[in-house]
Amino acid sequence: GILMIVEGEDGEVVALFADELLGQQETVIKGLSGWLKKSRGVSGYTILGHGEVGLILDIGEIVRLARSFPGKTA
């Protein structure tokens, strides 16, 4: 796994654990619509070079969600 250190909008630093890091690229982010618009922790999507859809994660919201669970570790 990979441990990523990220800084939130408020300057708070958190560590996120991921199975894999696929890379970095510049992309056009499109807004969500329909039932996906209500998804917490996802702020948009993009079409990747090979035609697959990639979701854009909202790290701040993911951290807030993690803190809202009992027995939280965030």
mmCIF file with all atom_site columns, C-alpha atoms in Angstrom, residues 3-70:
data_model
loop_
_atom_site.group_PDB
_atom_site.id
_atom_site.type_symbol
_atom_site.label_atom_id
_atom_site.label_alt_id
_atom_site.label_comp_id
_atom_site.label_asym_id
_atom_site.label_entity_id
_atom_site.label_seq_id
_atom_site.pdbx_PDB_ins_code
_atom_site.Cartn_x
_atom_site.Cartn_y
_atom_site.Cartn_z
_atom_site.occupancy
_atom_site.B_iso_or_equiv
_atom_site.pdbx_formal_charge
_atom_site.auth_seq_id
_atom_site.auth_comp_id
_atom_site.auth_asym_id
_atom_site.auth_atom_id
_atom_site.pdbx_PDB_model_num
ATOM 1  C CA . LEU A 1 3  ? 0.529   6.325  2.412   1.00 0.00 ? 3  LEU A CA 1
ATOM 2  C CA . MET A 1 4  ? -0.345  9.756  0.985   1.00 0.00 ? 4  MET A CA 1
ATOM 3  C CA . ILE A 1 5  ? 0.008   12.944 3.027   1.00 0.00 ? 5  ILE A CA 1
ATOM 4  C CA . VAL A 1 6  ? -2.471  15.627 1.935   1.00 0.00 ? 6  VAL A CA 1
ATOM 5  C CA . GLU A 1 7  ? -3.293  19.109 3.174   1.00 0.00 ? 7  GLU A CA 1
ATOM 6  C CA . GLY A 1 8  ? -6.910  20.218 3.415   1.00 0.00 ? 8  GLY A CA 1
ATOM 7  C CA . GLU A 1 9  ? -8.362  23.612 2.632   1.00 0.00 ? 9  GLU A CA 1
ATOM 8  C CA . ASP A 1 10 ? -8.073  24.602 6.299   1.00 0.00 ? 10 ASP A CA 1
ATOM 9  C CA . GLY A 1 11 ? -4.361  23.683 6.404   1.00 0.00 ? 11 GLY A CA 1
ATOM 10 C CA . GLU A 1 12 ? -4.947  20.454 8.312   1.00 0.00 ? 12 GLU A CA 1
ATOM 11 C CA . VAL A 1 13 ? -2.649  17.608 7.262   1.00 0.00 ? 13 VAL A CA 1
ATOM 12 C CA . VAL A 1 14 ? -3.953  14.027 7.103   1.00 0.00 ? 14 VAL A CA 1
ATOM 13 C CA . ALA A 1 15 ? -2.605  10.696 5.877   1.00 0.00 ? 15 ALA A CA 1
ATOM 14 C CA . LEU A 1 16 ? -4.587  8.530  3.470   1.00 0.00 ? 16 LEU A CA 1
ATOM 15 C CA . PHE A 1 17 ? -3.829  4.891  2.713   1.00 0.00 ? 17 PHE A CA 1
ATOM 16 C CA . ALA A 1 18 ? -4.297  3.622  -0.853  1.00 0.00 ? 18 ALA A CA 1
ATOM 17 C CA . ASP A 1 19 ? -3.761  0.277  -2.505  1.00 0.00 ? 19 ASP A CA 1
ATOM 18 C CA . GLU A 1 20 ? -2.254  1.788  -5.619  1.00 0.00 ? 20 GLU A CA 1
ATOM 19 C CA . LEU A 1 21 ? -1.315  5.136  -7.163  1.00 0.00 ? 21 LEU A CA 1
ATOM 20 C CA . LEU A 1 22 ? -2.040  5.138  -10.883 1.00 0.00 ? 22 LEU A CA 1
ATOM 21 C CA . GLY A 1 23 ? -0.300  8.373  -11.770 1.00 0.00 ? 23 GLY A CA 1
ATOM 22 C CA . GLN A 1 24 ? -0.910  12.042 -12.256 1.00 0.00 ? 24 GLN A CA 1
ATOM 23 C CA . GLN A 1 25 ? -2.340  13.865 -15.234 1.00 0.00 ? 25 GLN A CA 1
ATOM 24 C CA . GLU A 1 26 ? -3.937  17.139 -16.179 1.00 0.00 ? 26 GLU A CA 1
ATOM 25 C CA . THR A 1 27 ? -7.581  16.656 -17.034 1.00 0.00 ? 27 THR A CA 1
ATOM 26 C CA . VAL A 1 28 ? -10.906 18.390 -17.487 1.00 0.00 ? 28 VAL A CA 1
ATOM 27 C CA . ILE A 1 29 ? -13.166 17.803 -14.493 1.00 0.00 ? 29 ILE A CA 1
ATOM 28 C CA . LYS A 1 30 ? -16.859 17.453 -15.223 1.00 0.00 ? 30 LYS A CA 1
ATOM 29 C CA . GLY A 1 31 ? -19.599 17.939 -12.634 1.00 0.00 ? 31 GLY A CA 1
ATOM 30 C CA . LEU A 1 32 ? -21.791 15.090 -11.461 1.00 0.00 ? 32 LEU A CA 1
ATOM 31 C CA . SER A 1 33 ? -25.476 14.914 -12.336 1.00 0.00 ? 33 SER A CA 1
ATOM 32 C CA . GLY A 1 34 ? -28.486 12.839 -11.379 1.00 0.00 ? 34 GLY A CA 1
ATOM 33 C CA . TRP A 1 35 ? -28.173 10.459 -8.455  1.00 0.00 ? 35 TRP A CA 1
ATOM 34 C CA . LEU A 1 36 ? -24.369 10.709 -8.548  1.00 0.00 ? 36 LEU A CA 1
ATOM 35 C CA . LYS A 1 37 ? -24.635 14.378 -7.570  1.00 0.00 ? 37 LYS A CA 1
ATOM 36 C CA . LYS A 1 38 ? -25.651 13.224 -4.071  1.00 0.00 ? 38 LYS A CA 1
ATOM 37 C CA . SER A 1 39 ? -22.558 11.030 -3.635  1.00 0.00 ? 39 SER A CA 1
ATOM 38 C CA . ARG A 1 40 ? -20.519 12.158 -0.662  1.00 0.00 ? 40 ARG A CA 1
ATOM 39 C CA . GLY A 1 41 ? -16.761 12.145 -1.123  1.00 0.00 ? 41 GLY A CA 1
ATOM 40 C CA . VAL A 1 42 ? -16.894 12.431 -4.923  1.00 0.00 ? 42 VAL A CA 1
ATOM 41 C CA . SER A 1 43 ? -16.787 15.882 -6.507  1.00 0.00 ? 43 SER A CA 1
ATOM 42 C CA . GLY A 1 44 ? -16.719 15.103 -10.225 1.00 0.00 ? 44 GLY A CA 1
ATOM 43 C CA . TYR A 1 45 ? -15.418 12.845 -12.951 1.00 0.00 ? 45 TYR A CA 1
ATOM 44 C CA . THR A 1 46 ? -13.158 12.839 -15.965 1.00 0.00 ? 46 THR A CA 1
ATOM 45 C CA . ILE A 1 47 ? -12.757 10.708 -19.080 1.00 0.00 ? 47 ILE A CA 1
ATOM 46 C CA . LEU A 1 48 ? -9.297  9.151  -19.055 1.00 0.00 ? 48 LEU A CA 1
ATOM 47 C CA . GLY A 1 49 ? -7.132  8.776  -22.162 1.00 0.00 ? 49 GLY A CA 1
ATOM 48 C CA . HIS A 1 50 ? -8.124  5.143  -22.714 1.00 0.00 ? 50 HIS A CA 1
ATOM 49 C CA . GLY A 1 51 ? -11.854 5.966  -22.474 1.00 0.00 ? 51 GLY A CA 1
ATOM 50 C CA . GLU A 1 52 ? -12.506 4.899  -18.880 1.00 0.00 ? 52 GLU A CA 1
ATOM 51 C CA . VAL A 1 53 ? -14.262 7.152  -16.378 1.00 0.00 ? 53 VAL A CA 1
ATOM 52 C CA . GLY A 1 54 ? -12.210 8.342  -13.394 1.00 0.00 ? 54 GLY A CA 1
ATOM 53 C CA . LEU A 1 55 ? -13.898 9.748  -10.300 1.00 0.00 ? 55 LEU A CA 1
ATOM 54 C CA . ILE A 1 56 ? -12.500 12.884 -8.663  1.00 0.00 ? 56 ILE A CA 1
ATOM 55 C CA . LEU A 1 57 ? -12.386 12.407 -4.904  1.00 0.00 ? 57 LEU A CA 1
ATOM 56 C CA . ASP A 1 58 ? -13.194 15.198 -2.443  1.00 0.00 ? 58 ASP A CA 1
ATOM 57 C CA . ILE A 1 59 ? -10.512 14.549 0.181   1.00 0.00 ? 59 ILE A CA 1
ATOM 58 C CA . GLY A 1 60 ? -11.948 17.085 2.647   1.00 0.00 ? 60 GLY A CA 1
ATOM 59 C CA . GLU A 1 61 ? -15.346 15.386 2.558   1.00 0.00 ? 61 GLU A CA 1
ATOM 60 C CA . ILE A 1 62 ? -13.773 11.929 2.885   1.00 0.00 ? 62 ILE A CA 1
ATOM 61 C CA . VAL A 1 63 ? -11.934 13.050 6.030   1.00 0.00 ? 63 VAL A CA 1
ATOM 62 C CA . ARG A 1 64 ? -15.157 14.561 7.446   1.00 0.00 ? 64 ARG A CA 1
ATOM 63 C CA . LEU A 1 65 ? -17.014 11.296 6.721   1.00 0.00 ? 65 LEU A CA 1
ATOM 64 C CA . ALA A 1 66 ? -14.281 9.237  8.399   1.00 0.00 ? 66 ALA A CA 1
ATOM 65 C CA . ARG A 1 67 ? -14.481 11.404 11.514  1.00 0.00 ? 67 ARG A CA 1
ATOM 66 C CA . SER A 1 68 ? -18.243 10.954 11.748  1.00 0.00 ? 68 SER A CA 1
ATOM 67 C CA . PHE A 1 69 ? -18.028 7.169  12.292  1.00 0.00 ? 69 PHE A CA 1
ATOM 68 C CA . PRO A 1 70 ? -17.887 5.689  15.812  1.00 0.00 ? 70 PRO A CA 1
#
